[in-house]
Each structure stands twice: as structure tokens, then as C-alpha cells.
Amino acid sequence: MHVVVAGQGYVGLPLAVRAAEAGHHVIGYDVDPHRVQQLATGRSYVEDVPSPRLRAVLESGTYSATTAADELAGYDIAVITVPTPLRDGVPDLTYVEACARTLADHLRPGATVILESTTYPGTTEEVVLPILEKTSGLAGTDFRLGFSPERIDPGNKAWPFEKTPKVVSGVDAASLDAIKSFYDGLVETTVPVSSPKVAELTKLLENTFRHVNIALVNEMAILCHELGVNVWEAITAASSKPFGFMRFSPGPGVGGHCLPIDPSYLSWRVERALGQSFRFVELANDINAHMPDYVVRRLVKALNERSMAVRGSRILLLGLAYKADTADARESPSTRVAELLLDLGAEVRGADPHVVDDIRADPRLIRVVATAEEVAAADVVVLLTDHTTFDYGTILEHAPYVLDCRNRLADVNVGLADIDLL
């Protein structure tokens, strides 16, 4: 089939390449000319799609990338994988709406449009469907439409796109059949649900569950530190229970596109539709959003105990990505920690072997490599993202003091560094 994947980021590119490998003729559409230029030369910027894999589908002719909307004409399947950010706490569907209008210009009877972008329940039928009908002049029964939430987990080798079960839905039976058939050819398992609203809620439920439980252990870590109890040891002990417990670990905050944003979509929808607050989400947002502040407070206290001020201290942050062994720095708590420390007058340096491109960080942050000399020159080292590529033995050998926010150094028996756990 002729497939269009609109949006070639962390979600769209893996989907587009997988569809091309399955034998479809795929056009990756993106409004960013720099991205399209990179893709056209076979250079991938998404870790889950190595450049050799991208070049293979380019050379086979099953995949191409473009910024030209007129090249989308004649599609059988179009998938929307564009960003859905929050603007001042309100869902911003600008990209979804613009993409729907672009696809509607080329919509023909029998074609299928699938929304994958994370959003609130009702978006597919209340926002996308009217745009497609009005712009194309077709009735909703003339084409197929549904929602299938993305479940991309960057850097997860155990659960790549094709192995992760895919929830699918349609606005009617014919739409569900078409969408299920498409994804059946791409993934090992599809999970049909009764409506797009259920599929939309499924995605938000998954991430709200994670968000709330991470907030629980984050608050517990704060309280346990004051109580003098090792929360990490308690979590490990609780994890030995084979039922009724799922392990979540504390950290310096949450990042990526999902956890800082998706639960707020659900909270906003509940408030807008029912006039009620979603208290669990609001509390989790508050706890997780302020974990970078807590990290800084711990550093201020640690320096004070050493008769040092934050102002003028040299602080090395290890890890700028939000997740270990990935280059994804979207909404990373590391950038907030850096900003807070810089505002206090510290000399802040950041090391991350995975994040090589420019990120949305304070321009005062100095990018460095975590060499032995760099570690030794720091007054404080903060492990924010526990990449396996960091040399932890060297860190412990040369760092005078380490605040370990990931419990990564507990089993490294090298060096005499003063280690403090989050």
C-alpha cells in the first residue's frame, strides 16, 4: 500500500521504516527540512532506527522523506505522529489539526487515517473527524478513521516497535478492520478495543499509572532520607514479593514527551468535561516537577556541611538525557537542575556521551567529557542519568563527593569518594 507517516520523530520514523520493511511504499512527511535532508542522506537521528537500517529502505525504494505536501496524494494509509505539547497547562493540538487538514487535501474514498499522537479521549472523533470531512468534502462513511496509541520506549532493546502489542481502534467496524489489518502486518500482536476514546484513554492510563507511582517513590525517597532509612534497600526488598508489587525507582524528576505531559491531558479533560479535579495527577505533577529543586537543596546542604557555598563551586552533572543509554533530552530534569544551580552562581558542567546535538538547556551550561581530570576538578559530582558508558570506577576514584540520584554506585567497590544517595 501507499503509506504516509506524518511526523518523522521518535514515533514516526520507527513506524515508517518498519512499514517500508514490510513492503509498503512509505513516504515520511515532516515540515522540518533539516530532518528530511538528514533522512534523505541515510543519517538517522533516532537511536531505535540505526542509519544502516534507514539506508536499506532508502536503497530499496520503499521509503522516502519529503516536506512537500503534494507528494502525499494517492495514499491508502496515513498515520499522524506529530507532537501534542502542553501550552500553559492546556493541550495544544495545533500540529494535529494542521496535519489533518494537509491529509484531508489528499483524502479519497476508501483511504484510512490513523491518529497515533497522544491526546485526550474524544480527539479522534471530535477534532480530527470534522476536519477531514470539512476539508475533503467527504462524509465520514467514505473513509476509515481510528486511533492507535504509540508505545515507543526509546532505547528499549527488549521491546522494540514490532514486539510491543499495538492497541487499535476505529470509528466504525470497517475502520477497525482496516487499521487492525495494517498493524497486523507490522507487529506481532494487535489489541482491538471498542472505540477511539477507549484507545486514547488506554495511553493516558498507562502513563498516568507510571507517573503516579514514580511520584510515590520520589516522595518516599525524600521522607526516608529524613528518617534515616535507605529507600533503595527497601524497594529492592519489596521487589522480592512475587505478587502485588511492581518496582518503581526514585530519581531527579521525570522527562521525555510522555510522563511530564500525558497525565495532564487526562487531568485537563476531566476538569473540562466534568468540572472536577484529578487529584492524583495534580499531586504527582507537583511532586515530580519539584524533584530537581530537591536535588539542588540536597547539594546546597552537602556543600554547606563542607563549609562551601554553591556560588563559585564547580559542579559536574553526569547525564543530560532523561533516560539511561538514550540521547533523548526532551523535558529532562537534568536541564532544570543545571538552571537552578547556575542561578545560584555555581559553575555547572554537563557530561553526556549520548546527547551530542544541541538541547534546550541554559546556555551557561558548559558541555564537557567526564574524564578523570574533569571529575577530579569538580567540587561536586551529581549522577542524574546512569548511562552504562560512564566509567564509574574513575568517578569514584577521583570525585570528592557524589550525589547519586540513581543508586548506580552502590555496587561499584572502587575509590574513596563520599557517596550520598538521593
XYZ file of C-alpha atoms in Angstrom:
422
model
C 0.000 0.000 0.000
C 0.901 3.641 -0.316
C 1.526 4.770 3.259
C 2.158 8.277 4.594
C 3.630 8.745 8.059
C 3.276 12.391 9.052
C 5.968 13.326 11.561
C 9.406 11.709 11.474
C 10.479 11.874 15.093
C 10.891 9.249 17.815
C 7.460 7.791 16.989
C 7.040 8.348 13.270
C 10.423 7.231 11.973
C 10.405 3.744 13.562
C 6.857 3.228 12.259
C 7.746 4.448 8.769
C 10.843 2.255 8.491
C 9.004 -0.793 9.822
C 6.186 -0.273 7.292
C 8.757 0.068 4.500
C 10.452 -3.141 5.609
C 7.048 -4.851 5.451
C 6.844 -3.971 1.763
C 4.671 -0.868 1.751
C 5.633 2.205 -0.255
C 6.164 4.730 2.536
C 6.543 8.500 2.455
C 7.862 10.074 5.639
C 6.387 13.565 5.759
C 7.851 16.230 8.013
C 7.763 20.029 7.956
C 11.377 20.260 9.202
C 13.644 20.492 6.117
C 16.766 19.708 8.164
C 15.253 16.427 9.319
C 14.185 15.479 5.819
C 17.631 16.285 4.437
C 19.238 14.038 7.040
C 16.843 11.214 6.276
C 17.362 11.545 2.534
C 21.099 11.008 3.013
C 20.538 7.965 5.209
C 21.535 9.582 8.511
C 19.185 8.657 11.328
C 18.750 10.869 14.397
C 16.613 8.266 16.210
C 18.540 5.616 18.128
C 15.891 2.954 17.575
C 16.494 3.251 13.824
C 20.218 2.775 13.098
C 21.439 4.534 9.966
C 22.188 1.244 8.119
C 18.573 0.204 8.601
C 17.366 3.547 7.249
C 19.702 3.326 4.257
C 18.406 -0.154 3.430
C 14.811 1.040 2.923
C 16.004 4.126 1.069
C 18.033 1.995 -1.329
C 15.173 -0.455 -1.807
C 12.906 2.414 -2.827
C 10.258 1.566 -0.245
C 10.902 4.705 1.816
C 11.436 8.361 1.024
C 11.196 11.556 3.054
C 9.694 14.861 1.985
C 8.456 18.244 3.131
C 6.236 18.607 0.035
C 2.569 18.068 0.848
C 1.648 17.476 -2.796
C 3.705 14.259 -2.728
C 1.183 12.735 -0.310
C -1.510 12.351 -2.954
C -2.893 8.881 -3.514
C -2.226 7.421 -0.060
C -4.061 4.337 1.163
C -2.991 4.747 4.800
C -1.910 7.936 6.569
C -0.661 7.953 10.147
C -0.405 11.137 12.229
C 2.562 11.051 14.628
C 3.094 14.757 15.307
C 3.788 16.347 18.728
C 0.986 17.210 21.157
C 2.586 19.597 23.668
C 1.078 21.452 26.584
C 0.849 25.250 26.449
C 0.358 26.771 29.892
C -1.238 23.541 31.079
C -3.639 23.319 28.127
C -3.388 20.650 25.383
C -2.091 22.128 22.141
C -3.465 20.210 19.153
C -2.194 22.729 16.612
C 0.105 20.198 14.938
C -2.593 17.516 14.838
C -5.117 19.913 13.333
C -2.685 21.225 10.712
C -1.664 17.705 9.774
C -5.289 16.586 9.492
C -6.006 19.462 7.097
C -2.974 18.558 4.980
C -4.015 14.917 4.778
C -7.633 15.904 4.067
C -6.484 17.724 0.927
C -5.475 14.318 -0.473
C -8.118 12.126 1.179
C -10.048 9.874 -1.177
C -12.841 7.355 -0.655
C -11.637 4.133 0.954
C -8.440 5.613 2.391
C -7.561 5.294 6.090
C -6.297 7.929 8.535
C -4.855 6.844 11.886
C -4.005 9.161 14.763
C -1.102 7.960 16.949
C -0.253 11.235 18.690
C -1.075 11.065 22.401
C -4.121 13.113 23.285
C -7.267 13.247 25.418
C -10.279 10.928 24.927
C -12.512 12.282 22.185
C -9.863 13.887 19.969
C -10.189 11.463 17.050
C -13.937 11.840 16.722
C -14.379 15.421 17.929
C -11.349 17.107 16.335
C -9.829 15.021 13.550
C -13.034 13.654 12.002
C -14.708 17.073 11.466
C -11.513 18.467 9.898
C -11.232 15.547 7.490
C -14.896 15.816 6.498
C -14.954 19.604 6.098
C -11.661 19.919 4.205
C -12.101 16.903 1.937
C -15.835 17.245 1.318
C -16.263 13.546 2.039
C -18.637 12.039 4.565
C -17.185 10.069 7.472
C -18.542 6.851 5.986
C -16.480 7.398 2.825
C -13.127 6.855 4.542
C -11.658 4.988 7.502
C -10.503 6.641 10.726
C -9.199 5.465 14.083
C -6.690 5.816 16.890
C -3.750 3.605 17.801
C -1.606 4.905 20.675
C 2.141 4.933 20.218
C 4.097 2.839 22.701
C 7.647 3.674 21.678
C 10.102 3.267 24.537
C 13.367 4.839 23.317
C 16.371 2.589 23.768
C 14.367 -0.452 24.895
C 16.006 -3.373 23.111
C 13.703 -5.970 24.699
C 10.531 -4.309 23.414
C 11.093 -2.689 20.015
C 8.195 -1.464 17.895
C 7.373 -4.800 16.272
C 7.296 -6.754 19.550
C 5.212 -4.295 21.555
C 1.462 -5.096 21.433
C -0.438 -2.440 19.474
C -3.816 -1.185 20.665
C -6.074 -0.428 17.685
C -9.491 1.188 17.299
C -11.805 2.614 14.675
C -14.782 4.951 14.496
C -16.759 2.068 12.989
C -16.311 -1.644 12.237
C -14.871 -1.046 8.772
C -12.296 1.375 10.155
C -11.246 -1.049 12.900
C -10.840 -3.851 10.352
C -8.655 -1.682 8.089
C -6.480 -0.391 10.922
C -6.077 -3.802 12.549
C -5.117 -5.323 9.206
C -2.456 -2.660 8.654
C -0.790 -3.117 12.049
C -1.135 -6.916 11.894
C 1.458 -6.726 9.143
C 3.850 -4.644 11.279
C 3.685 -6.012 14.837
C 3.358 -9.412 16.450
C 0.185 -8.623 18.416
C -2.704 -6.206 17.971
C -5.231 -5.455 20.721
C -8.579 -4.234 19.311
C -10.784 -2.037 21.518
C -14.330 -0.837 21.007
C -13.744 2.842 20.257
C -11.086 5.536 19.750
C -11.987 7.002 23.158
C -11.008 3.742 24.849
C -7.726 3.626 22.903
C -6.993 7.268 23.740
C -7.664 6.631 27.420
C -5.511 3.481 27.346
C -2.417 5.507 26.522
C -3.126 8.095 29.196
C -3.866 5.390 31.768
C -0.532 3.681 31.086
C 1.476 6.839 31.592
C -0.606 8.167 34.486
C -0.007 4.857 36.278
C 3.749 5.283 35.860
C 3.666 8.973 36.730
C 1.752 8.461 39.976
C 3.908 5.549 41.127
C 7.133 7.391 40.355
C 5.802 10.309 42.385
C 5.071 7.901 45.235
C 8.633 6.600 45.419
C 10.065 10.090 44.881
C 8.192 11.428 47.896
C 9.118 8.315 49.832
C 12.790 8.902 48.991
C 12.569 12.444 50.386
C 10.911 11.288 53.589
C 13.157 8.242 54.033
C 16.249 10.439 53.809
C 14.922 12.499 56.710
C 14.047 9.339 58.622
C 17.476 7.840 58.044
C 16.127 4.830 56.137
C 17.653 3.530 52.882
C 14.698 3.686 50.500
C 16.622 1.836 47.773
C 17.202 -1.161 50.016
C 13.534 -1.173 50.986
C 12.457 -1.062 47.321
C 14.753 -3.973 46.481
C 13.404 -5.974 49.410
C 9.793 -5.234 48.427
C 10.584 -6.322 44.869
C 11.248 -9.835 46.136
C 7.498 -10.274 46.588
C 6.301 -12.215 43.519
C 2.818 -10.679 43.535
C 1.108 -7.421 44.426
C 4.154 -5.174 43.973
C 5.704 -3.524 40.934
C 9.091 -1.869 41.252
C 9.441 1.856 40.599
C 12.602 3.789 41.399
C 13.069 7.384 42.568
C 15.103 9.883 40.602
C 15.736 13.579 39.951
C 12.413 14.003 38.152
C 10.627 12.736 35.055
C 11.356 13.548 31.439
C 10.603 12.648 27.856
C 7.494 13.587 25.940
C 5.126 11.288 27.866
C 5.255 11.484 31.648
C 5.583 15.264 32.090
C 2.716 15.823 29.640
C 0.298 12.918 29.086
C -1.294 12.746 32.565
C -2.046 16.467 32.310
C -4.037 15.789 29.129
C -6.271 13.485 31.137
C -6.492 15.918 34.052
C -7.428 18.758 31.677
C -10.115 16.641 30.009
C -11.641 15.647 33.352
C -11.689 19.264 34.510
C -13.133 20.496 31.211
C -15.783 17.786 30.826
C -16.755 17.116 34.427
C -15.691 20.192 36.344
C -13.684 18.011 38.722
C -10.009 17.850 39.534
C -7.948 14.703 39.039
C -6.204 14.886 42.381
C -3.791 12.004 41.885
C -2.425 13.569 38.709
C -2.149 17.030 40.226
C -0.282 15.685 43.252
C 2.033 13.570 41.087
C 2.738 16.578 38.861
C 3.670 18.640 41.889
C 5.998 16.033 43.382
C 7.770 15.054 40.165
C 8.096 18.607 38.874
C 9.861 19.672 42.069
C 12.359 16.823 42.290
C 15.058 18.961 40.582
C 14.528 21.538 43.352
C 15.016 18.808 45.940
C 18.244 17.670 44.264
C 19.552 21.245 44.459
C 18.555 21.547 48.118
C 20.490 18.384 48.871
C 23.536 19.804 47.073
C 23.305 23.097 48.938
C 23.183 21.209 52.238
C 26.096 18.937 51.250
C 28.268 21.919 50.318
C 27.305 23.769 53.473
C 28.395 20.773 55.552
C 31.777 21.066 53.826
C 31.974 24.813 54.581
C 31.455 25.640 50.917
C 28.986 27.896 49.146
C 27.120 26.996 45.974
C 28.269 30.258 44.417
C 31.612 29.647 42.807
C 31.525 25.866 43.299
C 32.309 23.685 40.303
C 29.539 21.131 39.831
C 29.666 18.308 37.279
C 26.335 16.851 36.157
C 26.550 13.347 34.731
C 23.753 12.690 32.251
C 21.637 15.218 30.366
C 19.226 12.740 28.762
C 16.100 11.897 30.725
C 16.702 8.153 30.388
C 19.768 5.924 30.581
C 21.536 4.948 27.348
C 19.471 7.220 25.110
C 20.066 10.621 23.534
C 16.559 11.830 24.344
C 16.805 15.017 26.403
C 13.200 16.163 25.965
C 11.866 17.625 29.225
C 14.913 16.189 31.013
C 15.099 17.078 34.722
C 18.864 17.466 34.278
C 18.395 20.734 32.425
C 16.261 22.094 35.267
C 18.874 21.075 37.852
C 21.505 22.877 35.799
C 19.400 26.016 35.524
C 18.726 26.159 39.262
C 22.404 25.708 40.127
C 23.500 28.303 37.590
C 21.036 30.801 39.053
C 22.668 30.208 42.430
C 26.054 31.161 40.975
C 27.605 27.720 40.533
C 29.914 26.829 37.651
C 27.957 23.980 36.121
C 29.335 21.467 33.649
C 27.364 18.699 31.980
C 28.658 15.433 30.544
C 26.609 13.088 28.391
C 28.156 10.764 25.770
C 24.784 10.145 24.128
C 23.428 13.686 23.842
C 25.575 15.129 21.079
C 23.103 17.545 19.494
C 22.097 20.893 20.901
C 19.465 20.627 23.620
C 17.133 23.084 25.273
C 19.454 23.882 28.141
C 20.719 27.049 29.765
C 23.468 28.482 27.514
C 25.625 28.954 30.598
C 25.927 25.166 30.947
C 29.389 24.031 29.841
C 29.419 20.753 27.928
C 32.373 18.512 28.820
C 33.556 14.910 28.707
C 33.651 13.049 32.030
C 37.398 12.440 32.052
C 39.327 11.662 35.232
C 40.665 15.234 35.198
C 37.190 16.734 34.812
C 35.808 14.608 37.637
C 38.714 15.456 39.932
C 38.345 19.188 39.255
C 34.713 19.209 40.394
C 33.691 20.107 43.920
C 30.542 18.017 43.493
C 29.555 15.322 41.011
C 25.846 14.618 40.504
C 24.802 11.402 38.777
C 21.491 12.277 37.146
C 21.321 9.710 34.327
C 23.061 6.383 34.796
C 24.408 5.679 31.315
C 26.317 2.402 31.175
C 29.041 4.196 29.195
C 30.148 6.244 32.206
C 33.305 4.943 33.879
C 32.000 4.619 37.421
C 35.274 3.339 38.797
C 37.012 6.501 37.592
C 34.246 8.642 39.027
C 34.565 7.096 42.464
C 38.349 7.232 42.334
C 38.566 10.935 41.567
C 35.354 12.627 42.755
C 35.489 14.190 46.231
C 31.719 13.957 46.691
C 28.972 12.310 44.626
C 25.223 12.700 44.896
C 23.945 9.530 43.250
C 20.346 10.049 42.126
C 20.077 6.591 40.532
C 21.619 4.195 43.091
C 24.161 3.255 40.434
C 27.311 3.421 42.551
C 26.277 1.201 45.427
C 27.832 -1.903 43.857
C 30.973 -0.223 42.496
C 33.697 -1.015 45.014
C 36.390 1.295 43.689
C 37.608 4.588 45.110
C 37.110 6.560 48.271
C 34.557 9.134 47.154
C 31.955 10.349 49.637
C 28.701 8.962 48.180
C 25.256 10.208 49.082
C 22.104 8.551 47.698
C 19.058 10.529 46.686
